Backbone as JSON, one array per atom type, in Angstrom:
{
  "sequence": "MNLNETIGLNVKWYRYQNRITQKQYSNITKFKIEYISAIEKGKVNLTCKNLDILAKSFHIIPKLLFNEKTAQLATKLPTRLDSCRSTKEEIS",
  "N": [[57.5, 68.18, 115.02], [58.56, 71.47, 114.7], [57.64, 74.95, 115.37], [58.62, 76.69, 113.34], [58.93, 74.87, 111.24], [56.28, 74.06, 110.89], [55.06, 76.46, 110.02], [56.55, 76.86, 107.66], [55.86, 74.58, 106.15], [53.16, 75.09, 105.8], [53.29, 77.39, 104.23], [54.36, 76.26, 101.94], [52.22, 74.5, 101.37], [50.03, 76.29, 100.8], [51.15, 77.66, 98.65], [51.38, 75.61, 96.75], [48.67, 74.99, 96.48], [47.81, 77.2, 95.16], [49.11, 76.89, 92.82], [51.68, 77.98, 92.35], [55.01, 78.59, 91.55], [58.21, 78.58, 93.27], [59.76, 80.6, 92.21], [57.85, 82.3, 91.01], [56.47, 82.96, 93.31], [58.41, 84.34, 94.64], [58.51, 86.67, 93.15], [56.01, 87.71, 93.79], [56.09, 88.13, 96.6], [58.41, 89.54, 96.91], [60.56, 88.41, 98.14], [63.7, 86.71, 98.19], [64.34, 83.76, 96.23], [65.87, 81.82, 97.53], [65.38, 82.46, 100.18], [62.65, 81.9, 100.4], [62.73, 79.15, 99.95], [64.19, 78.37, 102.22], [62.37, 79.15, 104.2], [60.25, 77.36, 103.68], [61.49, 75.0, 104.37], [61.62, 75.23, 107.05], [63.69, 76.59, 108.24], [63.89, 79.2, 108.97], [63.48, 81.88, 111.2], [60.83, 83.64, 111.35], [59.85, 87.11, 111.16], [57.19, 89.09, 112.58], [56.29, 90.89, 110.69], [57.1, 89.69, 108.24], [55.61, 87.33, 108.39], [53.08, 88.41, 108.14], [53.25, 89.43, 105.52], [53.49, 87.02, 104.09], [51.01, 85.76, 104.69], [49.17, 87.65, 103.66], [49.84, 87.5, 100.98], [48.69, 85.14, 100.21], [46.1, 85.67, 100.67], [44.98, 85.05, 103.16], [44.3, 84.65, 106.71], [46.85, 85.29, 109.14], [46.89, 83.33, 111.17], [46.3, 80.88, 109.97], [48.7, 79.98, 108.96], [49.82, 78.63, 111.0], [48.61, 76.22, 111.27], [48.52, 72.9, 112.09], [47.39, 70.67, 110.85], [47.18, 71.2, 108.04], [49.87, 71.52, 107.61], [50.81, 68.93, 108.01], [49.59, 67.71, 105.8], [51.05, 68.94, 103.81], [53.49, 67.69, 103.99], [53.29, 65.55, 102.36], [53.38, 66.45, 99.81], [54.85, 66.67, 96.51], [58.36, 67.3, 95.83], [58.75, 69.2, 93.9], [56.8, 71.62, 92.16], [56.23, 71.12, 89.5], [56.12, 68.33, 89.41], [53.79, 67.89, 90.77], [51.93, 69.04, 89.04], [52.2, 67.34, 86.8], [51.33, 64.88, 87.84], [48.65, 65.49, 88.5], [47.68, 66.09, 85.95], [47.9, 63.61, 84.71], [46.0, 62.17, 86.11], [43.63, 63.42, 85.39]],
  "CA": [[57.57, 69.31, 114.1], [58.59, 72.72, 115.45], [56.8, 76.02, 114.83], [59.16, 77.16, 112.05], [58.62, 73.84, 110.24], [54.83, 74.14, 110.65], [54.81, 77.63, 109.17], [57.15, 76.6, 106.35], [55.04, 73.6, 105.42], [51.92, 75.76, 105.41], [53.62, 78.25, 103.09], [54.45, 75.34, 100.79], [50.86, 74.03, 101.1], [49.25, 77.34, 100.12], [51.79, 77.93, 97.36], [50.97, 74.53, 95.85], [47.23, 75.12, 96.23], [47.66, 78.3, 94.19], [49.89, 76.51, 91.64], [52.71, 79.01, 92.2], [56.37, 78.11, 91.76], [58.97, 79.43, 94.18], [60.18, 81.78, 91.46], [56.68, 83.17, 90.91], [56.17, 83.44, 94.66], [59.45, 85.32, 94.9], [58.06, 87.92, 92.52], [54.83, 88.19, 94.52], [56.44, 88.56, 97.95], [59.66, 90.3, 96.85], [61.58, 87.68, 98.87], [64.57, 85.91, 97.32], [63.97, 82.35, 96.12], [66.59, 81.09, 98.57], [64.69, 82.74, 101.44], [61.41, 81.13, 100.36], [63.12, 77.76, 100.13], [64.56, 78.21, 103.63], [61.12, 79.23, 104.97], [59.51, 76.11, 103.48], [62.22, 73.93, 105.06], [61.55, 75.49, 108.47], [65.0, 77.04, 108.7], [63.85, 80.64, 109.16], [62.69, 82.41, 112.3], [60.18, 84.77, 110.69], [59.35, 88.25, 111.92], [55.74, 89.31, 112.43], [56.11, 91.59, 109.41], [57.19, 88.72, 107.15], [54.44, 86.45, 108.5], [51.96, 89.16, 107.58], [53.44, 89.45, 104.07], [53.16, 85.68, 103.58], [49.56, 85.54, 104.79], [48.48, 88.53, 102.7], [50.1, 87.03, 99.61], [47.75, 84.04, 99.95], [44.76, 86.17, 101.04], [44.52, 84.29, 104.33], [44.68, 85.25, 107.99], [48.13, 84.7, 109.58], [46.64, 82.16, 112.02], [46.3, 79.66, 109.15], [50.07, 79.52, 108.74], [50.2, 77.84, 112.18], [47.74, 75.04, 111.29], [49.3, 71.66, 112.03], [46.76, 69.7, 109.93], [47.62, 71.46, 106.67], [51.31, 71.26, 107.58], [50.94, 67.47, 107.82], [49.25, 67.44, 104.4], [52.14, 69.44, 102.97], [54.61, 66.74, 104.0], [53.05, 64.56, 101.3], [53.5, 67.09, 98.5], [56.12, 66.4, 95.82], [59.36, 68.32, 96.08], [58.64, 70.24, 92.88], [55.45, 71.91, 91.68], [56.09, 70.45, 88.2], [55.72, 66.95, 89.69], [52.39, 67.96, 91.17], [51.16, 69.29, 87.82], [52.22, 66.14, 85.97], [50.49, 63.89, 88.48], [47.26, 65.89, 88.36], [47.32, 65.98, 84.55], [47.75, 62.19, 84.41], [44.76, 61.71, 86.74], [42.49, 64.01, 84.69]],
  "C": [[57.57, 70.59, 114.95], [57.77, 73.81, 114.73], [57.31, 76.54, 113.48], [58.86, 76.16, 110.93], [57.13, 73.87, 109.89], [54.5, 75.3, 109.73], [55.34, 77.38, 107.76], [56.33, 75.63, 105.52], [53.71, 74.21, 104.99], [52.15, 76.72, 104.25], [53.69, 77.39, 101.83], [53.06, 74.86, 100.39], [50.07, 75.07, 100.31], [49.85, 77.7, 98.77], [51.38, 76.87, 96.34], [49.49, 74.64, 95.5], [46.95, 76.21, 95.19], [48.46, 78.07, 92.91], [50.97, 77.56, 91.31], [54.08, 78.37, 92.45], [57.08, 79.03, 92.76], [59.42, 80.71, 93.47], [59.03, 82.78, 91.34], [56.36, 83.79, 92.26], [57.19, 84.49, 95.1], [59.06, 86.68, 94.33], [56.88, 88.53, 93.27], [55.23, 88.82, 95.85], [57.64, 89.5, 98.0], [60.74, 89.7, 97.74], [62.44, 86.92, 97.86], [64.12, 84.45, 97.34], [64.63, 81.53, 97.23], [65.91, 81.26, 99.94], [63.38, 81.95, 101.5], [61.7, 79.65, 100.58], [63.45, 77.48, 101.6], [63.32, 78.28, 104.53], [60.4, 77.89, 104.9], [60.19, 74.92, 104.16], [62.23, 74.14, 106.57], [62.85, 75.99, 109.06], [65.06, 78.53, 109.01], [62.98, 80.98, 110.35], [62.07, 83.71, 111.8], [59.78, 85.88, 111.65], [57.84, 88.34, 111.72], [55.44, 89.97, 111.09], [56.13, 90.6, 108.24], [56.06, 87.71, 107.19], [53.22, 87.12, 107.88], [52.04, 89.22, 106.05], [53.05, 88.11, 103.46], [51.65, 85.45, 103.58], [48.81, 86.39, 103.77], [48.68, 88.06, 101.26], [49.17, 85.89, 99.21], [46.3, 84.44, 100.23], [44.15, 85.33, 102.16], [44.89, 85.06, 105.6], [45.96, 84.56, 108.47], [47.96, 83.43, 110.42], [46.71, 80.85, 111.23], [47.7, 79.13, 108.86], [50.58, 78.66, 109.9], [49.42, 76.53, 112.28], [48.54, 73.76, 111.08], [48.7, 70.64, 111.06], [47.2, 69.94, 108.49], [49.13, 71.27, 106.54], [51.57, 69.78, 107.35], [50.63, 67.1, 106.37], [50.4, 67.85, 103.48], [53.33, 68.5, 102.96], [54.49, 65.71, 102.89], [53.15, 65.15, 99.89], [54.82, 66.71, 97.84], [57.1, 67.55, 96.06], [59.3, 69.46, 95.08], [57.2, 70.4, 92.43], [55.2, 71.23, 90.34], [55.62, 69.02, 88.38], [54.25, 66.9, 90.04], [51.51, 68.16, 89.93], [51.08, 68.04, 86.96], [51.3, 65.07, 86.54], [49.02, 64.24, 88.3], [46.8, 65.77, 86.91], [47.1, 64.54, 84.16], [46.43, 61.66, 84.96], [43.56, 62.2, 85.96], [42.15, 63.29, 83.41]]
}
């Protein structure tokens, strides 16, 4: 896993933890949905400014976006937030 993929998976991880869709996250960050999708797939070489925006949007320090353990956890998340909600609702 390269650094861009690690950051992207962490963005996905924190977005899922906050139960935010890509569309909602787009409104929060003012980034286009396509850009968020590309970030989460590790296809974007982010600037320091955009890393800061991402971290602040989750109320975390930027260092956490580089965490390989949470990135690994994110690989197990469903492809859509709706799938995550349905699974959690079935378990409850």
